[in-house]
XYZ file of C-alpha atoms in Angstrom:
770
model
C 147.358 86.969 64.359
C 148.834 83.924 62.849
C 150.926 85.984 60.356
C 154.202 83.871 60.507
C 152.276 80.656 59.213
C 150.222 82.898 56.878
C 153.093 84.621 55.108
C 154.510 81.308 54.036
C 151.137 80.259 52.674
C 151.105 83.667 50.896
C 154.349 82.847 49.234
C 153.150 79.502 48.126
C 150.049 81.060 46.708
C 152.250 83.438 44.770
C 154.148 80.750 43.267
C 150.829 79.067 42.063
C 149.299 82.229 40.857
C 152.424 83.065 38.886
C 152.537 79.807 37.331
C 148.841 80.050 36.280
C 149.369 83.867 35.688
C 148.566 98.403 88.012
C 146.363 100.068 89.646
C 142.620 100.301 89.923
C 141.289 103.086 87.863
C 138.005 104.041 86.330
C 137.347 102.972 82.865
C 138.086 105.510 80.140
C 135.282 106.645 78.002
C 134.326 103.460 76.366
C 134.878 102.798 72.622
C 131.677 100.878 72.694
C 129.901 103.912 73.979
C 131.303 105.993 70.998
C 129.899 103.309 68.618
C 126.603 103.097 70.679
C 125.987 106.918 70.336
C 122.396 107.493 68.759
C 123.764 109.733 66.147
C 126.534 107.211 65.119
C 123.852 104.506 64.982
C 121.469 106.614 63.069
C 124.178 107.234 60.401
C 125.114 103.495 60.367
C 121.495 102.407 59.894
C 120.792 104.919 57.194
C 123.845 103.577 55.230
C 122.913 99.982 56.073
C 119.299 100.582 54.599
C 121.039 101.358 51.169
C 123.190 98.337 50.985
C 122.756 95.152 49.138
C 123.459 91.903 50.742
C 126.566 91.578 48.825
C 127.946 95.005 49.841
C 126.975 94.225 53.516
C 129.147 90.916 53.372
C 131.943 93.032 51.711
C 132.156 95.009 54.809
C 132.666 91.825 56.838
C 135.867 90.962 54.893
C 139.422 91.981 55.785
C 142.055 90.940 53.241
C 145.912 90.864 53.170
C 147.492 93.417 51.033
C 151.092 92.206 50.256
C 153.191 92.163 47.173
C 152.959 88.409 46.461
C 149.102 88.380 46.366
C 146.689 89.496 43.482
C 145.571 93.294 43.405
C 142.633 94.101 45.691
C 141.662 97.044 43.497
C 138.647 95.622 42.039
C 137.439 94.204 45.190
C 137.655 97.690 46.769
C 135.861 99.237 43.792
C 133.055 96.597 43.855
C 132.650 96.875 47.704
C 133.796 93.266 48.356
C 136.178 94.356 51.059
C 135.773 96.609 54.164
C 139.268 96.384 55.616
C 142.981 95.840 54.521
C 145.951 94.925 56.389
C 149.732 95.208 55.985
C 149.707 98.621 54.233
C 152.188 101.001 55.838
C 152.874 103.379 52.972
C 150.499 106.387 53.246
C 150.624 106.886 49.537
C 149.406 103.412 48.843
C 146.785 103.693 51.595
C 145.519 106.860 49.949
C 145.481 105.342 46.558
C 143.290 102.463 47.688
C 141.141 104.754 49.963
C 140.578 107.029 46.803
C 139.188 103.990 44.883
C 136.770 103.371 47.724
C 135.641 106.930 48.184
C 135.214 107.731 44.473
C 134.586 104.650 42.525
C 132.735 102.258 44.936
C 128.934 102.753 44.796
C 128.362 103.702 48.539
C 131.837 105.297 49.167
C 132.448 103.539 52.436
C 136.086 104.265 53.596
C 138.418 101.245 54.035
C 139.757 100.658 57.547
C 143.480 99.839 57.418
C 144.822 97.383 60.097
C 148.346 96.422 61.109
C 150.183 94.641 63.846
C 151.513 97.553 65.783
C 152.486 95.223 68.680
C 155.240 97.285 70.090
C 155.863 99.978 67.653
C 155.791 100.985 63.954
C 158.995 102.886 63.021
C 160.116 103.522 66.585
C 160.323 100.168 68.250
C 159.631 99.683 71.983
C 160.618 96.821 74.086
C 158.586 93.624 73.235
C 155.280 93.366 75.459
C 156.990 90.893 77.804
C 159.707 93.472 78.325
C 157.432 96.270 78.986
C 155.533 94.148 81.476
C 158.840 93.675 83.131
C 158.780 97.482 83.859
C 155.834 96.900 86.290
C 155.021 100.397 85.081
C 151.630 100.629 83.285
C 152.321 104.314 82.622
C 155.301 103.461 80.571
C 153.303 100.973 78.443
C 150.627 103.548 77.803
C 153.136 106.228 76.708
C 154.868 103.630 74.505
C 151.634 102.624 72.703
C 150.397 106.259 72.390
C 153.621 106.965 70.317
C 153.017 103.743 68.388
C 149.407 104.819 67.715
C 150.415 108.318 66.624
C 153.027 106.879 64.101
C 150.408 104.193 62.948
C 147.682 106.863 62.469
C 149.955 109.303 60.507
C 150.563 106.606 57.802
C 146.667 105.823 57.449
C 146.517 102.919 59.897
C 143.289 103.150 61.911
C 143.453 99.767 63.836
C 145.969 97.531 65.505
C 145.684 93.982 66.385
C 146.789 94.420 70.022
C 147.556 94.346 72.647
C 148.145 90.565 72.922
C 146.927 89.828 76.456
C 147.006 86.098 76.675
C 148.286 85.002 79.991
C 151.125 82.509 79.344
C 152.639 80.151 81.934
C 154.755 78.055 79.649
C 157.924 79.535 78.224
C 158.117 76.928 75.519
C 155.210 78.834 73.928
C 156.999 81.305 71.391
C 154.229 83.825 71.877
C 155.074 84.542 75.372
C 157.125 87.342 74.089
C 153.822 89.232 72.935
C 152.133 89.401 76.309
C 152.612 90.252 79.824
C 153.684 86.939 81.330
C 151.968 84.579 83.786
C 149.965 86.794 86.069
C 146.366 88.037 85.445
C 146.658 90.959 87.857
C 149.746 92.278 86.064
C 148.305 91.304 82.732
C 145.108 93.284 83.327
C 147.118 96.322 84.431
C 149.097 96.188 81.241
C 146.121 95.524 78.975
C 144.266 98.453 80.445
C 147.208 100.742 79.914
C 148.074 99.629 76.362
C 144.335 100.007 75.345
C 144.403 103.615 76.720
C 147.636 104.251 74.845
C 146.393 102.927 71.562
C 143.041 104.506 71.607
C 143.114 107.562 73.818
C 140.351 108.531 76.068
C 137.595 107.707 73.308
C 137.411 106.102 70.059
C 138.338 108.573 67.290
C 140.812 110.625 69.388
C 143.021 112.178 66.916
C 146.446 110.436 66.599
C 145.069 107.307 68.012
C 143.832 103.918 66.588
C 141.318 101.306 67.418
C 142.782 98.701 70.014
C 142.098 94.980 69.193
C 143.089 92.928 72.037
C 143.620 89.189 71.338
C 143.241 86.275 71.416
C 139.869 85.553 72.766
C 140.280 83.425 74.812
C 142.778 81.048 76.426
C 145.295 80.867 73.779
C 148.111 81.190 76.115
C 147.022 77.793 77.664
C 148.566 75.946 74.633
C 149.482 72.538 75.968
C 153.125 71.948 75.941
C 153.819 75.288 74.642
C 152.834 73.964 71.060
C 151.462 76.932 68.951
C 147.990 76.437 67.379
C 147.262 73.365 69.415
C 143.655 72.674 70.751
C 143.368 73.219 74.364
C 141.131 72.322 77.270
C 140.583 75.074 79.903
C 138.452 74.673 83.186
C 135.928 77.395 84.063
C 138.114 78.182 87.078
C 141.258 78.825 84.819
C 139.220 80.694 82.416
C 137.454 83.196 84.793
C 140.369 83.404 87.395
C 143.377 83.329 85.049
C 142.689 84.125 81.337
C 139.670 86.465 81.314
C 140.853 89.209 83.631
C 142.992 90.893 81.255
C 140.273 90.995 78.678
C 137.879 92.298 81.190
C 140.289 95.226 81.844
C 140.654 95.781 78.169
C 136.912 95.959 77.612
C 136.597 98.416 80.711
C 139.266 100.552 79.079
C 137.160 100.907 76.041
C 138.687 98.341 73.340
C 136.816 98.830 70.194
C 137.721 95.470 68.716
C 138.515 92.007 69.986
C 140.138 89.261 68.049
C 138.879 85.772 68.329
C 141.348 82.902 68.714
C 141.629 80.195 66.110
C 142.467 77.037 68.137
C 139.820 74.515 69.548
C 138.615 75.766 72.889
C 137.121 72.812 74.771
C 136.652 71.027 71.440
C 134.935 74.197 69.672
C 136.941 76.531 67.588
C 137.020 79.849 69.534
C 135.950 81.772 66.391
C 132.734 79.772 66.281
C 132.107 79.574 70.123
C 128.742 81.227 71.063
C 129.753 80.676 74.698
C 133.044 82.764 74.275
C 132.002 85.347 71.805
C 128.174 86.040 72.842
C 127.659 84.785 76.355
C 130.989 85.654 77.918
C 132.454 88.516 75.771
C 129.256 90.440 75.169
C 126.890 89.040 77.886
C 129.348 88.962 80.929
C 132.088 91.355 79.969
C 129.825 93.749 78.262
C 131.840 94.165 74.989
C 129.974 96.333 72.523
C 132.560 96.531 69.570
C 133.228 94.242 66.779
C 135.019 90.808 66.651
C 137.466 89.836 64.138
C 138.756 86.354 63.453
C 142.411 85.589 63.590
C 143.950 85.071 60.191
C 142.015 82.433 58.061
C 140.466 81.097 61.238
C 137.008 80.719 59.652
C 138.314 78.657 56.741
C 140.360 76.652 59.371
C 137.218 75.377 61.006
C 137.013 72.971 58.009
C 140.610 71.795 58.595
C 139.816 71.289 62.169
C 136.884 69.038 61.160
C 134.441 71.176 62.798
C 132.601 72.775 59.849
C 131.739 70.863 56.699
C 132.771 73.583 54.197
C 133.599 77.272 53.939
C 129.696 78.083 53.970
C 128.910 76.057 57.029
C 132.047 77.588 58.806
C 130.871 81.119 57.804
C 127.316 80.690 59.172
C 128.584 79.158 62.376
C 131.013 81.856 63.136
C 128.584 84.663 62.260
C 126.075 83.150 64.502
C 128.577 82.600 67.310
C 129.216 86.401 67.338
C 132.321 86.643 64.902
C 131.641 89.858 62.938
C 134.571 90.200 60.455
C 136.896 87.784 58.862
C 140.429 88.117 58.397
C 141.475 86.118 55.292
C 144.217 85.726 52.758
C 142.468 85.401 49.477
C 138.899 84.255 49.395
C 137.063 84.853 52.540
C 134.603 82.041 53.871
C 132.275 85.036 54.602
C 131.898 85.681 50.976
C 129.324 82.738 51.068
C 127.109 84.666 53.486
C 125.078 86.297 50.796
C 124.110 82.863 49.510
C 123.509 81.505 53.015
C 121.071 84.564 53.526
C 119.118 83.969 50.350
C 118.954 80.301 51.042
C 117.459 80.874 54.598
C 120.443 79.427 56.463
C 121.236 82.755 58.222
C 118.943 85.579 59.142
C 119.861 88.838 57.366
C 119.387 90.505 60.853
C 122.569 88.742 61.966
C 124.520 89.989 59.125
C 123.092 93.551 59.577
C 124.072 93.405 63.393
C 127.734 92.734 62.377
C 127.809 95.308 59.635
C 126.206 98.119 61.932
C 128.927 97.603 64.577
C 131.825 97.859 61.761
C 130.146 100.950 60.227
C 129.763 102.575 63.629
C 133.307 102.053 64.323
C 134.276 103.861 60.957
C 131.886 106.642 61.714
C 133.298 107.049 65.229
C 136.852 107.029 63.839
C 135.961 110.059 61.486
C 136.919 108.093 58.455
C 133.988 109.412 56.410
C 134.987 112.925 57.042
C 138.879 112.426 56.833
C 139.568 109.169 54.971
C 143.050 110.038 53.818
C 146.484 110.227 55.403
C 148.465 113.357 55.275
C 151.802 112.219 53.671
C 153.668 115.330 54.666
C 152.416 115.192 58.185
C 153.413 111.319 58.152
C 157.031 112.157 57.521
C 157.096 114.577 60.365
C 155.407 112.264 62.738
C 157.902 109.346 61.839
C 160.792 111.565 62.410
C 159.803 112.947 65.732
C 162.964 112.528 67.984
C 160.579 112.507 71.113
C 159.441 109.032 69.955
C 163.068 107.804 70.318
C 163.392 109.347 73.718
C 160.224 107.517 74.711
C 161.645 104.293 73.425
C 164.811 104.799 75.351
C 163.026 105.360 78.674
C 160.749 102.358 77.925
C 163.828 100.032 77.319
C 165.475 101.381 80.575
C 162.529 100.696 82.619
C 162.286 97.142 81.188
C 165.640 95.951 82.141
C 165.961 93.243 84.904
C 169.188 92.711 86.775
C 169.194 88.931 87.314
C 172.413 88.488 88.978
C 175.303 90.783 90.307
C 177.820 88.854 92.446
C 180.330 90.915 94.177
C 178.739 94.158 93.011
C 180.534 93.824 89.482
C 177.807 96.148 88.183
C 177.721 98.967 87.517
C 181.020 99.158 85.471
C 183.195 101.979 85.938
C 183.374 103.913 82.618
C 187.055 104.750 82.814
C 188.253 101.792 84.314
C 188.606 99.676 81.060
C 190.493 100.741 77.936
C 189.953 97.752 75.753
C 186.280 96.428 75.719
C 184.976 93.647 73.796
C 181.162 93.336 72.996
C 180.822 89.675 71.771
C 178.090 87.301 70.772
C 175.408 86.915 68.121
C 173.195 89.589 69.671
C 176.018 92.202 70.186
C 175.645 94.126 66.981
C 172.244 92.802 65.359
C 169.802 95.567 64.769
C 167.074 92.930 63.730
C 167.596 91.047 66.878
C 167.590 94.295 68.908
C 164.100 95.116 67.929
C 162.856 91.499 68.015
C 159.871 89.947 66.549
C 156.713 91.528 65.385
C 158.506 94.584 64.007
C 158.230 95.019 60.107
C 158.998 98.549 59.104
C 161.243 99.791 61.677
C 164.376 101.970 60.769
C 167.343 99.725 60.890
C 169.797 102.734 60.667
C 168.128 104.243 63.781
C 168.482 101.004 65.692
C 171.198 101.213 68.386
C 172.655 97.891 69.117
C 174.446 96.913 72.146
C 177.775 97.303 70.708
C 176.847 100.768 69.417
C 175.426 101.741 72.764
C 178.653 100.687 74.545
C 180.980 102.298 71.941
C 178.949 105.639 72.094
C 178.864 105.635 75.897
C 182.742 105.214 76.315
C 183.538 107.457 73.509
C 187.212 108.040 72.924
C 187.845 106.826 76.579
C 188.162 103.266 75.396
C 188.627 101.006 72.384
C 185.418 99.076 71.781
C 185.265 96.172 69.358
C 182.700 93.613 68.486
C 182.504 90.071 67.100
C 179.527 87.730 66.710
C 181.515 84.476 67.420
C 178.630 82.139 66.545
C 175.604 82.574 64.144
C 172.035 81.720 65.258
C 169.814 80.271 62.589
C 166.587 78.353 62.386
C 166.406 75.070 60.514
C 163.009 75.876 59.046
C 161.406 79.270 57.861
C 159.636 81.336 60.230
C 157.552 83.594 58.025
C 159.583 86.795 58.552
C 161.778 85.951 55.605
C 159.458 87.654 53.392
C 160.234 90.997 55.192
C 163.876 90.521 56.377
C 165.672 87.800 54.549
C 168.136 86.206 56.981
C 171.865 86.245 56.086
C 173.321 83.387 54.388
C 174.340 80.464 56.844
C 177.992 80.499 57.576
C 180.125 77.766 56.110
C 182.192 75.497 58.393
C 185.180 77.411 57.643
C 183.533 80.749 58.440
C 182.177 79.342 61.672
C 185.607 78.373 62.801
C 187.095 81.600 61.801
C 184.389 83.727 63.351
C 184.638 81.837 66.562
C 188.420 82.121 66.792
C 188.073 85.839 66.178
C 185.796 86.355 68.885
C 187.907 84.339 71.356
C 191.039 86.279 70.550
C 189.056 89.540 70.849
C 187.951 88.528 74.271
C 191.632 87.630 75.303
C 192.912 90.884 74.009
C 190.406 92.835 75.970
C 190.256 93.893 79.643
C 186.377 93.710 79.909
C 184.010 91.570 77.855
C 180.229 92.230 77.396
C 178.733 88.859 76.259
C 175.528 89.188 74.499
C 173.556 85.945 74.320
C 170.049 85.009 73.563
C 167.618 84.036 70.819
C 167.355 85.441 67.263
C 164.250 87.348 66.652
C 162.717 84.583 64.493
C 163.523 82.148 67.283
C 160.819 83.856 69.518
C 157.192 84.696 68.736
C 154.599 83.136 66.559
C 155.579 79.793 64.939
C 158.470 79.762 67.403
C 157.603 77.362 70.007
C 160.529 75.373 71.435
C 160.881 72.070 73.187
C 164.234 73.238 74.665
C 164.989 76.203 76.689
C 168.768 75.969 76.277
C 170.760 78.756 74.488
C 170.474 77.996 70.807
C 173.439 77.387 68.667
C 176.995 77.145 70.044
C 176.412 79.860 72.605
C 177.545 77.683 75.438
C 180.728 76.941 73.776
C 181.324 80.684 73.238
C 180.516 81.445 76.897
C 182.750 78.631 78.149
C 185.609 80.169 75.769
C 184.999 83.758 77.154
C 184.912 82.482 80.798
C 188.309 80.693 80.215
C 190.051 83.920 79.408
C 189.987 84.915 83.040
C 188.982 88.367 81.962
C 186.072 90.174 83.826
C 182.943 89.593 82.003
C 178.987 90.399 82.258
C 176.271 88.638 80.270
C 173.473 90.597 78.628
C 170.553 88.580 77.448
C 168.186 89.447 74.540
C 165.256 87.014 74.357
C 161.487 86.755 74.485
C 161.180 84.108 77.136
C 163.043 82.615 80.203
C 165.971 80.502 78.961
C 167.874 77.476 80.544
C 171.104 79.112 82.019
C 172.542 75.726 83.197
C 176.279 76.253 83.189
C 176.052 80.069 82.957
C 174.119 81.310 86.059
C 176.588 79.938 88.509
C 179.583 81.165 86.481
C 178.582 84.554 85.137
C 179.065 87.164 87.896
C 176.624 89.479 86.437
C 173.445 88.962 84.137
C 171.235 91.644 82.808
C 168.156 90.794 81.090
C 167.536 93.140 78.193
C 164.607 91.239 76.400
C 164.395 92.680 72.818
C 164.742 96.286 73.904
C 163.871 98.079 70.711
C 165.115 100.974 68.778
C 167.164 102.619 71.462
C 167.888 99.357 73.242
C 171.700 99.470 72.893
C 171.610 102.954 74.496
C 169.567 101.778 77.455
C 171.559 98.799 78.073
C 174.943 100.780 78.016
C 173.489 103.316 80.376
C 172.430 100.363 82.786
C 175.826 98.742 82.514
C 177.898 101.893 83.394
C 175.515 103.003 86.027
C 173.841 105.947 84.392
C 170.723 104.455 85.269
C 169.894 101.714 87.880
C 167.874 98.780 86.415
C 164.666 98.412 88.433
C 162.604 95.897 86.332
C 161.174 92.743 87.550
C 160.593 89.290 86.061
C 156.837 89.164 84.850
C 157.121 85.275 84.742
C 158.672 82.580 86.692
C 162.179 81.647 85.362
C 162.685 77.838 85.353
C 165.944 75.929 85.791
C 165.141 73.887 82.745
C 162.333 72.968 80.341
C 161.602 69.849 82.483
C 159.977 72.198 85.176
C 157.546 73.740 82.787
C 154.786 74.850 83.192
C 155.777 76.544 86.402
C 154.283 79.572 87.978
C 154.164 81.052 91.450
C 150.230 80.986 91.791
C 149.961 77.101 92.051
C 147.672 75.502 94.721
C 149.155 74.142 97.837
C 149.633 70.365 97.863
C 148.704 67.767 100.538
C 152.419 67.665 101.288
C 153.647 71.169 101.461
C 156.834 70.388 103.242
C 158.194 68.570 100.113
C 156.935 71.192 97.665
C 160.529 72.487 97.055
C 161.767 68.970 96.087
C 159.337 67.095 93.790
C 162.209 65.953 91.491
C 164.861 63.713 92.525
C 167.359 65.124 90.228
C 166.906 68.823 90.835
C 165.054 71.323 93.050
C 161.429 72.037 92.094
C 161.817 75.759 93.041
C 162.388 78.045 90.050
C 165.811 79.591 89.183
C 164.307 83.121 89.560
C 160.882 83.857 91.225
C 158.189 85.836 89.642
C 158.791 89.425 90.525
C 162.747 88.902 90.865
C 165.018 91.753 89.947
C 168.143 93.209 91.718
C 169.419 96.735 91.968
C 172.658 98.575 92.438
C 171.357 99.772 95.817
C 169.523 98.205 98.638
C 166.031 98.613 100.157
C 164.407 97.979 103.351
C 160.495 97.417 103.490
C 158.817 97.680 106.778
C 156.100 95.080 108.033
C 152.826 95.990 106.601
C 150.271 97.713 108.711
C 146.565 97.446 108.083
C 144.033 100.197 108.955
C 141.389 97.569 109.864
C 141.808 93.926 110.660
C 138.546 93.116 108.860
C 137.453 93.481 105.194
C 133.782 93.847 105.598
C 131.118 93.307 102.999
C 131.382 96.102 100.310
C 134.084 97.617 102.364
C 137.809 98.413 101.880
C 141.044 97.722 103.724
C 144.209 99.793 103.388
C 147.680 98.274 103.719
C 150.626 100.549 104.384
C 154.294 100.047 104.633
C 157.329 102.206 104.387
C 160.259 101.492 101.990
C 163.785 102.809 102.529
C 166.615 102.992 100.156
C 169.484 101.872 102.425
C 172.258 102.053 99.751
C 174.418 104.746 98.409
C 172.680 105.551 95.209
C 169.239 106.198 93.753
C 167.182 103.312 92.513
C 163.879 101.835 91.894
C 161.944 99.135 93.730
C 158.730 97.439 92.900
C 156.848 96.686 96.009
C 154.529 93.935 95.549
C 151.425 92.663 97.642
C 150.281 89.107 97.742
C 147.396 87.382 99.464
C 146.179 83.895 100.136
C 142.887 82.441 101.362
C 143.485 79.818 104.150
C 140.211 78.130 103.839
C 136.919 78.284 102.004
C 134.614 76.585 99.291
C 137.709 75.961 97.029
C 141.431 75.619 97.328
C 143.169 78.741 96.337
C 146.603 79.580 94.949
C 149.359 79.817 97.649
C 149.709 83.393 96.626
C 148.060 85.754 94.312
C 149.419 89.311 93.412
C 146.876 91.915 94.452
C 148.938 95.222 94.203
C 152.324 96.594 92.930
C 154.068 100.089 93.093
C 157.244 100.927 91.406
C 158.866 103.722 93.384
C 162.089 105.709 92.976
C 164.051 106.775 95.914
C 167.224 108.648 96.451
C 169.979 107.180 98.592
C 168.669 107.292 102.355
C 165.137 108.303 101.266
C 162.102 106.786 102.775
C 158.414 106.666 101.531
C 155.196 105.370 102.895
C 153.117 103.572 100.281
C 149.626 102.135 100.549
C 147.558 99.486 98.840
C 143.798 99.175 98.820
C 142.043 95.822 98.957
C 138.302 95.437 98.446
C 135.880 92.471 97.552
C 137.270 92.342 94.095
C 140.731 91.540 95.729
C 139.341 88.290 97.288
C 136.539 87.048 94.952
C 137.053 84.119 92.763
C 135.243 82.149 90.276
C 133.900 78.895 91.750
C 133.724 76.097 89.134
C 131.029 73.861 90.838
C 128.828 76.839 91.849
C 129.569 78.670 88.435
C 129.562 81.963 89.999
C 131.902 84.642 91.517
C 132.152 84.036 95.320
C 133.629 85.446 98.459
C 134.347 83.224 101.401
C 134.706 84.639 104.960
C 137.819 83.702 106.993
C 141.484 84.275 107.453
C 143.722 85.585 104.715
C 147.572 85.683 104.736
C 149.114 88.837 103.311
C 152.636 89.525 102.205
C 154.550 92.589 101.029
C 158.018 92.328 99.425
C 159.990 92.507 96.279
C 159.016 89.279 94.631
C 156.742 86.214 94.892
C 158.764 84.998 97.717
C 157.994 87.983 99.937
C 158.245 87.283 103.618
C 156.871 90.357 105.424
C 153.539 89.069 106.424
C 150.310 89.701 108.336
C 146.692 88.480 108.168
C 143.310 90.045 107.725
C 139.779 88.641 107.912
C 137.162 88.646 105.378
C 133.887 89.330 107.258
C 130.157 88.428 106.526
C 128.764 85.127 105.359
C 129.691 83.053 102.250
C 128.365 84.942 99.399
C 127.982 85.343 95.601
C 128.921 88.649 94.014
C 128.589 90.314 90.733
C 131.199 89.566 88.107
C 131.959 93.284 87.653
């Protein structure tokens, strides 16, 4: 949702108003099946028959409810709104719901929505961090907790998961998704939908999932947020659609359309995207909501002539509900129906979908939040334990020269935790967190201090301040501290350097402030913002042992750091218990086992860069395309070190041929050859040597995260079938399978070198999409 930009517009509107006044799994019980139940539809149709056209149109409106905007009470009372967002106080939700249930003519309950992207009160690692776990079960558990907290306060619907594949780290919203790979993205999408919704729509303690943004938003050119984009059919079907297909299969009850131009047509008004593909090919049965103000934006995009034209075109395309700030474009639909510009049946279709969802969620029977229960749910300590485990699973050890990590807890008596991310609760939870508990958030400094206890003196200093030169939109919820004066900048820097010099161990926390990553936070430069390089150089110059901890929502340019920092631990924005998890990893209580869900470039000049590129006509020069630097990434997709070592045996196939409609099992044995327990993510990649199209040099087709004790071995297996080798052929406009030889690799990142081959049998063929 375009909330960052929108909140700024809200503030401007307020001034004006005040002046005037993983793994393959069967689909869960589908949310669409719940809303397609004959009894549910019969109830919806009975209610629909009693509605005026104005009341029908009201159900298609979702409005913001934030302090700077006018009251929505009268709109609720008159049936002009069906959903509200940004309400997290159960008392306020109940007050508004009571108006709908006692004063509105038809007594249709409101559906409250909110961005519960990675938690409500309890904040989990940002989605890119959860993807780094390569553990869909952890993502499902995290979103189940997030859903429980949201449902307790009256929220029935979340605008997530964000499942846009992103291959350009300049794009700020990479932090919200699962990275660059459609296979990993699909696994995480499936898990998060199940976590949010449970086994069926209306499961107690769960909310409606609304995966976004349909479709291709992550292909934003140059990483520039909101820009129009052009995506080939091959990219659309092979890269950007698989996570959405997985989300639909898992039962997502809602999908959010994107607002940018998609091949010259706004996605919110594209019949091809919303009707032909989403409903026709993916089989989606729920309802579609626009991104914030996207219907009105069609006029700004010089696509629609006016709001009425935009509303009709969006509705006909398959956009059922409009998310709007003040005056929905959909408010014109009643006049359009009366003027014969839009069949009433089209409106009825959308209203029926929304009413069915409200019925399936049980809102008519239980419209109110239990305020006492909400307090108990939000205080549940088990939620914080789940957040800590999720943070632990997300950590990626990027570098560890000389085995500096883990640190010995009793070996250092004076520890300095330095840097702008060292003791910042807001930056520890990261973007897209609005109502978290700052007092419960454990920073890196607090985590290290608590871990070492009385055995060491632990002190902290920020050293430098990170600040954006223009507003991000978060300022409405969490105003940033005042910018440091030049005198304070010098003083703070000197204090940090002195603290470093007086200590016998330095933990240097670097990264991006929370408002430097996320929506409206694209960047042309991936270098560490502010004066962090200067701080790094001063710390390194002390000669004291030090480690670097990163908190960020995308790969960063580590030039001048990666070759001088002996150890680098990627923490992402780790959430409520992030500092505890990081400290446990630094001192060896846990062994980090996460992997990079995105290729890490050396500099912004390399992007976009991703592992699943096609082979060039000069493959021998593939690693040196620039004269001034290698073309290879700094860290490969799937990279992540451990405090122990592993050996993976050459993969063995149960059959050399994948026959039509058949299966092939790939087995290998992994052994922990080190002295401590640890996790490894075994990854399987394939490549088609020849066929009707050139295919990527490698494609992820399986992964398993395993935990092994020192000396332990385990046999693991992967299954390949026709879904593993099919691809969308842009010229034939169909899913196809080509017979022939395929390479297969098993290893610990996209550079895996344990290889074998298999053959796909049969004749060239077209196969079903699902």
